PDB file of C-alpha atoms in Angstrom:
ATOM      1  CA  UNK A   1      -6.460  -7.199  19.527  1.00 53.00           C
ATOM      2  CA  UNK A   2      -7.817  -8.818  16.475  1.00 82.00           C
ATOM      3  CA  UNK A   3      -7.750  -5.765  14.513  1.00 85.00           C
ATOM      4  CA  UNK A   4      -4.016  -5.329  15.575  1.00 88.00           C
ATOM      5  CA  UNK A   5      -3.110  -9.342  14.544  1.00 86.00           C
ATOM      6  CA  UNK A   6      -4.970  -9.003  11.115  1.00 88.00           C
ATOM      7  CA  UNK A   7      -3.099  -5.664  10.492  1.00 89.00           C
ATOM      8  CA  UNK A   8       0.225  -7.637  11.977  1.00 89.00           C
ATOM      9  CA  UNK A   9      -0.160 -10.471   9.341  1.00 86.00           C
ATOM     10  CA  UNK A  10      -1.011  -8.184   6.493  1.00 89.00           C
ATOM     11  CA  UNK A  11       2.007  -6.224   7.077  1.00 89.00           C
ATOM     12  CA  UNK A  12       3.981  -8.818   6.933  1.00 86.00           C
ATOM     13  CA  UNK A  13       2.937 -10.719   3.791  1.00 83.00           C
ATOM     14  CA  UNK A  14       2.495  -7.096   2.303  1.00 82.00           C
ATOM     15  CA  UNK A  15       6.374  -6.161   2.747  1.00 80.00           C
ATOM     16  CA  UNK A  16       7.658  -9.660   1.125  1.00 79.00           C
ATOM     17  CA  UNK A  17       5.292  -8.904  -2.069  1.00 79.00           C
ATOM     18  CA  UNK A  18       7.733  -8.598  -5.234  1.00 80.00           C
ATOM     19  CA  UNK A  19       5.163  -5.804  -6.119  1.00 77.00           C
ATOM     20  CA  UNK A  20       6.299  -3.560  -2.778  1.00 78.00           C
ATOM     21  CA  UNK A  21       9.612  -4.288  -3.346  1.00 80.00           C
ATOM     22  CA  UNK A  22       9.887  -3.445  -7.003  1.00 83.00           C
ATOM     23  CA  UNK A  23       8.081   0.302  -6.008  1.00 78.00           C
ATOM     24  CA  UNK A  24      10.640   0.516  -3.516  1.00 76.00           C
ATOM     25  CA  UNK A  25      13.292   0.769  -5.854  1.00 82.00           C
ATOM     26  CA  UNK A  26      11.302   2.648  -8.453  1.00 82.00           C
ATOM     27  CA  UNK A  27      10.390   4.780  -5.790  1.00 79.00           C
ATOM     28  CA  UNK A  28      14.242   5.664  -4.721  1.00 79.00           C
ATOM     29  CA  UNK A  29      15.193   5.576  -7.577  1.00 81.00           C
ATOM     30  CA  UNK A  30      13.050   8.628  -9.086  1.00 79.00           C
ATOM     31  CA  UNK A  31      13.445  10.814  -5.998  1.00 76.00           C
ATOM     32  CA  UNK A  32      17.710  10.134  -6.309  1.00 75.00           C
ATOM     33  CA  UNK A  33      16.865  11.593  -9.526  1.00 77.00           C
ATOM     34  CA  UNK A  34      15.247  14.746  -8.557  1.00 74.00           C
ATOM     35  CA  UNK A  35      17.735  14.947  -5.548  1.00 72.00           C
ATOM     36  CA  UNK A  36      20.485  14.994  -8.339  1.00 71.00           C
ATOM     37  CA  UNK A  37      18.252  17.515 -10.806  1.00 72.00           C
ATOM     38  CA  UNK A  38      17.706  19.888  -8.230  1.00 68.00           C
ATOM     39  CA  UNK A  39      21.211  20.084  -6.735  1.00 66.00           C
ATOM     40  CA  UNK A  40      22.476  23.576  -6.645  1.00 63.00           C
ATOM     41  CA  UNK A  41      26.082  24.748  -8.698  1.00 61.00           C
ATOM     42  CA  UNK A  42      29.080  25.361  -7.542  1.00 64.00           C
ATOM     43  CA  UNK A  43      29.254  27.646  -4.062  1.00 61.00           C
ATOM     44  CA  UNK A  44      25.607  27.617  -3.585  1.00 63.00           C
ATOM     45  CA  UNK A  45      23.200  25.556  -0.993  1.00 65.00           C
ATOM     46  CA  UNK A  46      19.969  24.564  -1.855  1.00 64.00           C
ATOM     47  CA  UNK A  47      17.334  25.334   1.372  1.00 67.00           C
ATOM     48  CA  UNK A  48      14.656  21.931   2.188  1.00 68.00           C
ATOM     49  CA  UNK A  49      11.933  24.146   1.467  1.00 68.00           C
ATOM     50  CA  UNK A  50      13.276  24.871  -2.278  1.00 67.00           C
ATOM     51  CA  UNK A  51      13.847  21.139  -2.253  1.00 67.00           C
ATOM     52  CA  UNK A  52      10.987  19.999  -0.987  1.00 71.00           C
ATOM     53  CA  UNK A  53       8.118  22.778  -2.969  1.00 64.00           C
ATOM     54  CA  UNK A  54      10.114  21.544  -6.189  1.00 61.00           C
ATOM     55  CA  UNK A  55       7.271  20.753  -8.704  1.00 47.00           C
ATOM     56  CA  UNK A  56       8.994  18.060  -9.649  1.00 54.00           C
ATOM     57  CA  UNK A  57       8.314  16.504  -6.203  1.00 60.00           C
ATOM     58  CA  UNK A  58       5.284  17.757  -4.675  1.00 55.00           C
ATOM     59  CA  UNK A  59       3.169  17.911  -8.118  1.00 62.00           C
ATOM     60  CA  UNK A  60       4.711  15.754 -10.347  1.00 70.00           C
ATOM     61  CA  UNK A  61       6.074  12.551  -8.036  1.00 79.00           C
ATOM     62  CA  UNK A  62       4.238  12.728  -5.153  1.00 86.00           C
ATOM     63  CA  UNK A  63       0.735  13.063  -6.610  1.00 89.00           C
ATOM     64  CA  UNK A  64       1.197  11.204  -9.135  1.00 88.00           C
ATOM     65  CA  UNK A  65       3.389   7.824  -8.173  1.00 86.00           C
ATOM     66  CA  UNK A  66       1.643   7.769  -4.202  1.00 90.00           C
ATOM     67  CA  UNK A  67      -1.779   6.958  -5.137  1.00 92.00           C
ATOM     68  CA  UNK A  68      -0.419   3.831  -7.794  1.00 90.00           C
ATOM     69  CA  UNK A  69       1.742   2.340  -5.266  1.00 89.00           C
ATOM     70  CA  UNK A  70      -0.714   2.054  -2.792  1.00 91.00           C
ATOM     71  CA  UNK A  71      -3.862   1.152  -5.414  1.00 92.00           C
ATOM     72  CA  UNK A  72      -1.172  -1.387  -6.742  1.00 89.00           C
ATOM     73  CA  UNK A  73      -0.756  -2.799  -3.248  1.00 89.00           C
ATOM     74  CA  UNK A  74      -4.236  -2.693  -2.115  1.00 91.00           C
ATOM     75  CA  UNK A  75      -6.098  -3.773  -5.012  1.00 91.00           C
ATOM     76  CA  UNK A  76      -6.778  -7.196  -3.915  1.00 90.00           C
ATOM     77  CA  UNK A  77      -6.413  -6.678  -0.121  1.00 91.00           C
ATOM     78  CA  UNK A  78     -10.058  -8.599   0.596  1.00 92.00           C
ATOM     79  CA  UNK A  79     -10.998  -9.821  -2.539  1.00 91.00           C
ATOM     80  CA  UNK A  80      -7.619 -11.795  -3.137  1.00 88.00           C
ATOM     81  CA  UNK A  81      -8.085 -14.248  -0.322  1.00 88.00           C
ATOM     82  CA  UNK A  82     -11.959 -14.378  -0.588  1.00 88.00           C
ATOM     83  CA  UNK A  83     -11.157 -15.470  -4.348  1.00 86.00           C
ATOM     84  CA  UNK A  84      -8.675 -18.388  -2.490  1.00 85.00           C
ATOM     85  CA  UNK A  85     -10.608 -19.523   0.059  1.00 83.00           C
ATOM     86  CA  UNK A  86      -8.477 -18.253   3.087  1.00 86.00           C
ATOM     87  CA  UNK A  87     -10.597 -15.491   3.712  1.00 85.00           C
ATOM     88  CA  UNK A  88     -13.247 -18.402   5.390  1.00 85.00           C
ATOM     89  CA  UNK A  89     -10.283 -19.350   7.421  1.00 84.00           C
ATOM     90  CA  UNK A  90      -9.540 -15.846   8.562  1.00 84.00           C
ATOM     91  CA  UNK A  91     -12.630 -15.496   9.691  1.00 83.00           C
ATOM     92  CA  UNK A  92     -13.158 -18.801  11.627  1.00 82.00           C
ATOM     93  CA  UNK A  93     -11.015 -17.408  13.429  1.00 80.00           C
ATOM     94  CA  UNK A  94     -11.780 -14.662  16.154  1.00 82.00           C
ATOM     95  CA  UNK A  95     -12.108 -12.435  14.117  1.00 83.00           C
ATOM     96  CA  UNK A  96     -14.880  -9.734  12.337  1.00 88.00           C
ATOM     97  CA  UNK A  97     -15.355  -8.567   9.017  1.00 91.00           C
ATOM     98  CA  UNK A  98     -14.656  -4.976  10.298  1.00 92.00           C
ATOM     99  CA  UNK A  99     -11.482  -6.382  11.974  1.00 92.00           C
ATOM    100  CA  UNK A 100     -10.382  -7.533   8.418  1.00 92.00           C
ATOM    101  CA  UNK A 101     -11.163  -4.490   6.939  1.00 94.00           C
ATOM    102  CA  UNK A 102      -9.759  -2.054   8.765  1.00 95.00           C
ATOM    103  CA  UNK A 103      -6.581  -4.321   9.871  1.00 93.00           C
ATOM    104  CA  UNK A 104      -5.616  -4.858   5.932  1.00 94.00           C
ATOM    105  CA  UNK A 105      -6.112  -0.949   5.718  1.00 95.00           C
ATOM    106  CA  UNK A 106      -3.732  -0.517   8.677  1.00 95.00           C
ATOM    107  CA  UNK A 107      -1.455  -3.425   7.216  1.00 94.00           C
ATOM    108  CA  UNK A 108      -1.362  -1.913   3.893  1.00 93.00           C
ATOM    109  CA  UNK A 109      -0.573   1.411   4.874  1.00 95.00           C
ATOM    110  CA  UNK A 110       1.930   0.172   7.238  1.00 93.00           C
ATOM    111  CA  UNK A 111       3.882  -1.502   4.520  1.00 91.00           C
ATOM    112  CA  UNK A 112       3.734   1.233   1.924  1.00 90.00           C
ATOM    113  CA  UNK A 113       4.880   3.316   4.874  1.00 91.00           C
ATOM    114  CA  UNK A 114       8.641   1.512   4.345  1.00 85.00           C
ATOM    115  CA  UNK A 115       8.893   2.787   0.623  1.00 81.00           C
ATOM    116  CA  UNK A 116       7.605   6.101   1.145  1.00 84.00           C
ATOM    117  CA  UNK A 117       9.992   6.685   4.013  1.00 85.00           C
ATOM    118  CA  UNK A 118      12.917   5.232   2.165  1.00 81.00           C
ATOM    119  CA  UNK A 119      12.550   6.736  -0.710  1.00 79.00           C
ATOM    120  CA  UNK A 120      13.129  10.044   0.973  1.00 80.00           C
ATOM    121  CA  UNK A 121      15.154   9.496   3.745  1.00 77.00           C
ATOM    122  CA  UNK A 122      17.999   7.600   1.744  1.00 67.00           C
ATOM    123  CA  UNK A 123      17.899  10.523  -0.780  1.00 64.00           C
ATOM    124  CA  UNK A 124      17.673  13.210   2.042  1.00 69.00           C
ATOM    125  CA  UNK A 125      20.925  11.754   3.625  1.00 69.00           C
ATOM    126  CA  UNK A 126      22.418  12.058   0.301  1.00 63.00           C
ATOM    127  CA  UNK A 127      21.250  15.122   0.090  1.00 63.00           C
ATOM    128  CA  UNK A 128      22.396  16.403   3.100  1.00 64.00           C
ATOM    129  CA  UNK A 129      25.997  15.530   3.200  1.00 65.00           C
ATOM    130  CA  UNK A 130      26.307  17.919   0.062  1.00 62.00           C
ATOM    131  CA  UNK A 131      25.146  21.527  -0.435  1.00 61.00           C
ATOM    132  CA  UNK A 132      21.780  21.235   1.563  1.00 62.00           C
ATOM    133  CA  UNK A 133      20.729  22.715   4.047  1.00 65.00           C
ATOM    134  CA  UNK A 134      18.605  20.487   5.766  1.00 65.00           C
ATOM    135  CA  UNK A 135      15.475  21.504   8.411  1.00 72.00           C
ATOM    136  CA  UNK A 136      14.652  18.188   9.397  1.00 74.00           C
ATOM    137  CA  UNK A 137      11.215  19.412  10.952  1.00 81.00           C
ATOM    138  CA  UNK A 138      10.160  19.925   7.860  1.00 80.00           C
ATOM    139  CA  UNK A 139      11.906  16.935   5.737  1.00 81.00           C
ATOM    140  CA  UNK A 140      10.263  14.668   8.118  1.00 85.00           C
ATOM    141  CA  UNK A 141       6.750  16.704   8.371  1.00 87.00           C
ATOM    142  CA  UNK A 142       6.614  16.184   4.516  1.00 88.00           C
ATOM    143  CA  UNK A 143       7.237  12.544   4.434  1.00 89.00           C
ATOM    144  CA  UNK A 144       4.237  12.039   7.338  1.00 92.00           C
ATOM    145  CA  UNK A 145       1.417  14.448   4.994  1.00 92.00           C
ATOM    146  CA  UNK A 146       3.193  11.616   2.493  1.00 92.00           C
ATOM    147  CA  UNK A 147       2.159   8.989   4.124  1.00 94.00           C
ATOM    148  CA  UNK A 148      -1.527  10.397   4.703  1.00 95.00           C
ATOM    149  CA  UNK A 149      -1.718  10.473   1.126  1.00 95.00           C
ATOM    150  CA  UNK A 150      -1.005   7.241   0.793  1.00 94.00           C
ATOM    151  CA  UNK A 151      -2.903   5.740   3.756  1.00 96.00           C
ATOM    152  CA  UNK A 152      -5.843   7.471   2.220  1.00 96.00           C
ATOM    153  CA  UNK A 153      -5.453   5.796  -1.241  1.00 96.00           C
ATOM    154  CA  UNK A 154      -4.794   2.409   0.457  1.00 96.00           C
ATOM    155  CA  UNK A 155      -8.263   3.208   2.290  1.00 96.00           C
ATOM    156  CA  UNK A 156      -9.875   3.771  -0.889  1.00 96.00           C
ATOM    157  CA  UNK A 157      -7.819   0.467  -2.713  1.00 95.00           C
ATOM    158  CA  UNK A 158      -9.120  -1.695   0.532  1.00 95.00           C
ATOM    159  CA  UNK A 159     -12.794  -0.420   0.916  1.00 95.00           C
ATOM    160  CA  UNK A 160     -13.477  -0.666  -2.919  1.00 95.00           C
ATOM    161  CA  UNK A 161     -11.360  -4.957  -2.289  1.00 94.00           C
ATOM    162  CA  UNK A 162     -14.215  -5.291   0.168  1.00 94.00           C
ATOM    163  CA  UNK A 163     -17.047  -4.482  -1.887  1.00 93.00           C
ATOM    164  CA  UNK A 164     -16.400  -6.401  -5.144  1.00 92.00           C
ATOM    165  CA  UNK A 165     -16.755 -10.080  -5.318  1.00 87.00           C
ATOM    166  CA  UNK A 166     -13.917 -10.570  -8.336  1.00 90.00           C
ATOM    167  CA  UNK A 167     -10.112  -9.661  -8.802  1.00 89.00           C
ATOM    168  CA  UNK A 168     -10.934  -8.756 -11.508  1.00 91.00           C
ATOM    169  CA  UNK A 169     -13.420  -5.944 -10.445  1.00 92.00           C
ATOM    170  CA  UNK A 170     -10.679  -5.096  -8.435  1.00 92.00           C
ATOM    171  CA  UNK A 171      -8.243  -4.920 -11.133  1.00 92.00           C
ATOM    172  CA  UNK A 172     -10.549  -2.611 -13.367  1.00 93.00           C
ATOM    173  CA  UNK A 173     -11.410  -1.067 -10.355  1.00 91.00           C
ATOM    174  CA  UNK A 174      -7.240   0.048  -9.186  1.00 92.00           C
ATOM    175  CA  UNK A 175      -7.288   1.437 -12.673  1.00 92.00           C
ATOM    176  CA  UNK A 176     -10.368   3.620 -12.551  1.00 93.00           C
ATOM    177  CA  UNK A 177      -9.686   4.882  -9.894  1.00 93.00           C
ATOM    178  CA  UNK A 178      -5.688   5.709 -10.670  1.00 94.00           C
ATOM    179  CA  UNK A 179      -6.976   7.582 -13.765  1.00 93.00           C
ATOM    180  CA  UNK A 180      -9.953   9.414 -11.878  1.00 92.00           C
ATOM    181  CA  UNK A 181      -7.842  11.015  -9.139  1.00 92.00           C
ATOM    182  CA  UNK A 182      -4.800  11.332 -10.842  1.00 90.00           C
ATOM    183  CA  UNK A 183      -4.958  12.512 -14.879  1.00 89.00           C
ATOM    184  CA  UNK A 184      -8.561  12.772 -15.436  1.00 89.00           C
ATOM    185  CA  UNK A 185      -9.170  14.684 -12.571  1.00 86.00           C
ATOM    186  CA  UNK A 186      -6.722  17.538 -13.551  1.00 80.00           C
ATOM    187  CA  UNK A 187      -8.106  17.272 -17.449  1.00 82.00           C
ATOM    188  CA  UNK A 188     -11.522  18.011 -16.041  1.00 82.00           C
ATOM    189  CA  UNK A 189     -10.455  20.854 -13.515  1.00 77.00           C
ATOM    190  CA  UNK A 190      -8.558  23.195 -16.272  1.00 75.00           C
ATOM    191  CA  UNK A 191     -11.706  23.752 -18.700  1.00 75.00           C
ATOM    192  CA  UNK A 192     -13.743  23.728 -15.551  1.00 73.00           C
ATOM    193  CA  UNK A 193     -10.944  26.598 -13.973  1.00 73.00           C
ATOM    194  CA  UNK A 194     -11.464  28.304 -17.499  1.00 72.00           C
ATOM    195  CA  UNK A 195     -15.128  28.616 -17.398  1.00 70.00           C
ATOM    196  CA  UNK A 196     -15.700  29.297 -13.588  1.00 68.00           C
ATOM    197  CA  UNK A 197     -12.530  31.563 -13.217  1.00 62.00           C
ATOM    198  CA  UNK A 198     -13.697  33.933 -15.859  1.00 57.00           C
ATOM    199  CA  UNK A 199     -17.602  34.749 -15.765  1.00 54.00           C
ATOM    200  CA  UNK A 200     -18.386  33.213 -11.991  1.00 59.00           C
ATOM    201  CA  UNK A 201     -20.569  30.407 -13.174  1.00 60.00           C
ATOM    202  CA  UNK A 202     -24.041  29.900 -13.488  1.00 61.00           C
ATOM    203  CA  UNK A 203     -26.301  31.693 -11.396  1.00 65.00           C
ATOM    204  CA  UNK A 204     -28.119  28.746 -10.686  1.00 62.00           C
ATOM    205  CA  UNK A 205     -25.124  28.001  -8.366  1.00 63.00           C
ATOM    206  CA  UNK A 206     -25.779  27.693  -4.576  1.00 63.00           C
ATOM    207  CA  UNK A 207     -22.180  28.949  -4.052  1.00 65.00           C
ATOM    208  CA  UNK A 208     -19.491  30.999  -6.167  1.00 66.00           C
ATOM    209  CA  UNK A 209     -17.490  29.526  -8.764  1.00 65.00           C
ATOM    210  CA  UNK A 210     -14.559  29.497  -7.093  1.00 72.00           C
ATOM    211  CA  UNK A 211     -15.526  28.210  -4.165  1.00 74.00           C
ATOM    212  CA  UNK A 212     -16.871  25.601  -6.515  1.00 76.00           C
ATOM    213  CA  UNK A 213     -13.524  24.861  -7.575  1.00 80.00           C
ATOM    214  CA  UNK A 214     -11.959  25.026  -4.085  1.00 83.00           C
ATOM    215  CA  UNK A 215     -14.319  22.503  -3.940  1.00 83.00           C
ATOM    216  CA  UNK A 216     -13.576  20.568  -6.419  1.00 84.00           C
ATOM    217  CA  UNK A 217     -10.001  20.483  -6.184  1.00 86.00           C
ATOM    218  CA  UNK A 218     -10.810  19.758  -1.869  1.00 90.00           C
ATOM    219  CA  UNK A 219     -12.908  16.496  -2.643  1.00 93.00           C
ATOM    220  CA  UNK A 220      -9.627  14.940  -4.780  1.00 93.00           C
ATOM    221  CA  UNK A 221      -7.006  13.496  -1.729  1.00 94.00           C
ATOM    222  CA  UNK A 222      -4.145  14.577  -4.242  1.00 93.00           C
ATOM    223  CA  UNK A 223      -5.925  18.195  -4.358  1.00 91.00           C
ATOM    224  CA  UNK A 224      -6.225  18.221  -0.386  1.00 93.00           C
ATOM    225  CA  UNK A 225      -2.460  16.887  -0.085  1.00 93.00           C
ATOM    226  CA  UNK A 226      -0.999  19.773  -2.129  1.00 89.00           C
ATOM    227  CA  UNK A 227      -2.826  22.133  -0.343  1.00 88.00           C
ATOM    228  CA  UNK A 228      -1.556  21.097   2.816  1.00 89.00           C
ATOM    229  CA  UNK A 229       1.786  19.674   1.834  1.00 87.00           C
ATOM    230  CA  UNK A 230       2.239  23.278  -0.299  1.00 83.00           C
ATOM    231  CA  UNK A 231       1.408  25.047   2.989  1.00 84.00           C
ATOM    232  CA  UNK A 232       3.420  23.478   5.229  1.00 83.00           C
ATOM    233  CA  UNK A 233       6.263  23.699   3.178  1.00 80.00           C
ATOM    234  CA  UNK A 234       6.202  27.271   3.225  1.00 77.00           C
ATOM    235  CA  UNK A 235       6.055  27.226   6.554  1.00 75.00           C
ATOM    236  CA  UNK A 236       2.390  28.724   7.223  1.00 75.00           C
ATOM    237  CA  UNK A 237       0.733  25.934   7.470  1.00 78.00           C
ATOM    238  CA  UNK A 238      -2.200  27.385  10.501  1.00 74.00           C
ATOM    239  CA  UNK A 239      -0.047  30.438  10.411  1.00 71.00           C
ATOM    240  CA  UNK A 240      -2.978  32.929   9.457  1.00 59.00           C
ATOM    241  CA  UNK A 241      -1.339  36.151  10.789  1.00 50.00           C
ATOM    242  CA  UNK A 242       1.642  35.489   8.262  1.00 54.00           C
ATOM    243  CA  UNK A 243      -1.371  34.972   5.339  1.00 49.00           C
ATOM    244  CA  UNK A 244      -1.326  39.161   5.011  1.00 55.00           C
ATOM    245  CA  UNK A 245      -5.090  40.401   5.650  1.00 62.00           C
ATOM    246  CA  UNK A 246      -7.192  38.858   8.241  1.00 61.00           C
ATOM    247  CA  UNK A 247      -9.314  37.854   6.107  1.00 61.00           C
ATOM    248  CA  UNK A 248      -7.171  35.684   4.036  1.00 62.00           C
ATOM    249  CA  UNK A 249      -5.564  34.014   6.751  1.00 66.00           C
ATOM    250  CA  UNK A 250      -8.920  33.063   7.983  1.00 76.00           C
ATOM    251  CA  UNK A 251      -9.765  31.634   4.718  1.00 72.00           C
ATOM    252  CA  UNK A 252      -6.622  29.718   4.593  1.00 78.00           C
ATOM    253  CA  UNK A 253      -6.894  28.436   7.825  1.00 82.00           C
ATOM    254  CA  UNK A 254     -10.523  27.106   6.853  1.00 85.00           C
ATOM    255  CA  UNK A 255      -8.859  25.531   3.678  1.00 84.00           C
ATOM    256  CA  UNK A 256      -6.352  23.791   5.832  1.00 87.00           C
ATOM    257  CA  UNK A 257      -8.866  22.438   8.418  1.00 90.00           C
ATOM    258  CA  UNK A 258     -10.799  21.562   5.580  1.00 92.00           C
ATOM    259  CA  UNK A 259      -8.317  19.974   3.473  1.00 93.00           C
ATOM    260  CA  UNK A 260      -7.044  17.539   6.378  1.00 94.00           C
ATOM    261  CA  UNK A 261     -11.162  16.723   7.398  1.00 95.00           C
ATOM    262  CA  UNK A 262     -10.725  15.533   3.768  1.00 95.00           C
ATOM    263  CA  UNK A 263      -8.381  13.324   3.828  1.00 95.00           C
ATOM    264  CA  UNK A 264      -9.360  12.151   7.204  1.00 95.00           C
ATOM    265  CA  UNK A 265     -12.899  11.270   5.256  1.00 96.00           C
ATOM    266  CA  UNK A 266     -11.134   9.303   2.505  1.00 96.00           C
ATOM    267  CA  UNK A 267      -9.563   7.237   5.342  1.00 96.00           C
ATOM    268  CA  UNK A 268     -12.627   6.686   7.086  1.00 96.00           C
ATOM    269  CA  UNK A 269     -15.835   6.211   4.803  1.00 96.00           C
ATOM    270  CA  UNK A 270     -14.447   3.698   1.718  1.00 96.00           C
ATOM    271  CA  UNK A 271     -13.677   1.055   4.206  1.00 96.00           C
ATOM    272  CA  UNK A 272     -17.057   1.665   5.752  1.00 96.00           C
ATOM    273  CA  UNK A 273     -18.511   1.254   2.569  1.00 95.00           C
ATOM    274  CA  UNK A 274     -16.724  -1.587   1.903  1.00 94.00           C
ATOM    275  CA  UNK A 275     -17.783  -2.880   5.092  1.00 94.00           C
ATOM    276  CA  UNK A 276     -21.551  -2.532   4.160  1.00 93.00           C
ATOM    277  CA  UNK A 277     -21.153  -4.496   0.954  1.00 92.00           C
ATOM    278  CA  UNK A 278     -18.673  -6.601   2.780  1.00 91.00           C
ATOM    279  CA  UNK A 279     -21.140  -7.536   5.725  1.00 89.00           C
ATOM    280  CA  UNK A 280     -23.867  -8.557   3.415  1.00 80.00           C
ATOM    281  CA  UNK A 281     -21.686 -10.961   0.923  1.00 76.00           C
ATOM    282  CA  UNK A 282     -21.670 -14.475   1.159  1.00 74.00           C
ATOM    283  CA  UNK A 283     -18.564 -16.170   0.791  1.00 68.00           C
TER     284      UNK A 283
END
């Protein structure tokens, strides 16, 4: 119960932030956009799989506006009311540090839940009152893998809050890691595709180099989203008989499995490492 009231609190003070309700917007805002780019011409309907596997959405907003809404949210999750002083009051009360870790996680993610779900829902409506033709299985499959996504970025935001002592660790911190997962990430992986793709790798290598970069691409939550996400959209998500050989459907079902484990990770081991630093500081 004292996870659940710290997560209750931080939900609420999370959904009256200017900052959450300024995304909101932006976040509706874009997607109305691609909702209105999209749209089929005259006489013709546009499917929620063409909608929905639209680079525009899956690689280019998704991916890339996800993981700074929930960084921006998170940032200062722990570290912003140890820097005030009501951190010592939270925690006079009965309450852990591992309550107020993972509660702000659950808070966080919780409130950037309202955005997300907004931001496609209102368009989808839109959408779906003109020339769509709507599945709702998978409209509203795509906004939950959406909302992994972002719980695991608000895991990372929170857990890295825990284990710096300054906001303004945490500041530098939200931006590293934006740029790491998000820009950098994808500048490193296409010399790295390059090299590996074409002569294998080094032979030094304990495994192949494209497994390397399956790798690679798994350890990244935006990498282990689209896989997913990408997947599911085309309806074969765990559907290894419709993959064509045996083989390959076996090897897509292991990406899947793999690909979720992933993201399940991200959720799970930043807060605990921001629970080990956490446990040891002295306020």
């Amino acid at each position: 119960m004292s996870l659940e009231a710290v997560a209750r609190k931080d939900f609420q003070d999370a959904v009256r932030s200017r900052w959450l309700l300024g995304l909101t917007a932006f976040f509706v805002l874009l997607v109305s956009v691609v909702v209105y780019l999209v749209r089929p011409g005259e006489g013709q309907t546009l499917s929620t799989s063409a909608l929905l596997g639209s680079v525009f959405i899956r690689d280019a907003l998704v991916t890339t506006l996800i993981p700074l809404i929930a960084l921006v949210v998170s940032y200062n999750a722990v570290v912003g009311e140890r820097e005030t002083g009501s951190l010592k009051l939270l925690l006079a009360l009965p309450h852990s540090r591992a309550d107020v870790v993972f509660g702000k996680v659950a808070g966080r993610a919780g409130a950037i839940a309202v955005p997300v779900s907004v931001g496609f829902l209102l368009p989808g409506l839109v959408a779906a009152i003109g020339p769509l033709s709507l599945r709702p299985f998978t409209f509203l499959g795509y906004i939950l893998l959406t909302l992994l996504l972002s719980a695991a970025f608000v895991a990372i935001a929170v857990g890295f809050s825990a284990a710096v002592s300054s906001n303004r660790l945490a500041i530098g911190g939200a931006v590293g890691l934006y740029f790491l997962f998000v820009p950098l990430w994808g500048a490193i992986q296409f010399p790295l595709r390059l090299y590996l793709g074409t002569g294998g790798g080094p032979s030094w290598l304990p495994i192949s180099g494209s497994s390397l970069l399956e790798v690679f691409r798994l350890v990244n939550p935006t990498g282990s989203f689209k896989i997913v996400a990408g997947e599911f959209v085309n309806g074969v998500l765990f559907a290894a008989g419709q993959a064509g050989t045996e083989a390959a459907g076996q090897y897509a079902t292991q990406m899947e499995i793999a690909a979720f484990a992933m993201l399940g990770a991200w959720l799970l081991v930043p807060p605990l490492l921001g629970l080990w630093r956490f446990e040891g500081a002295d306020l």
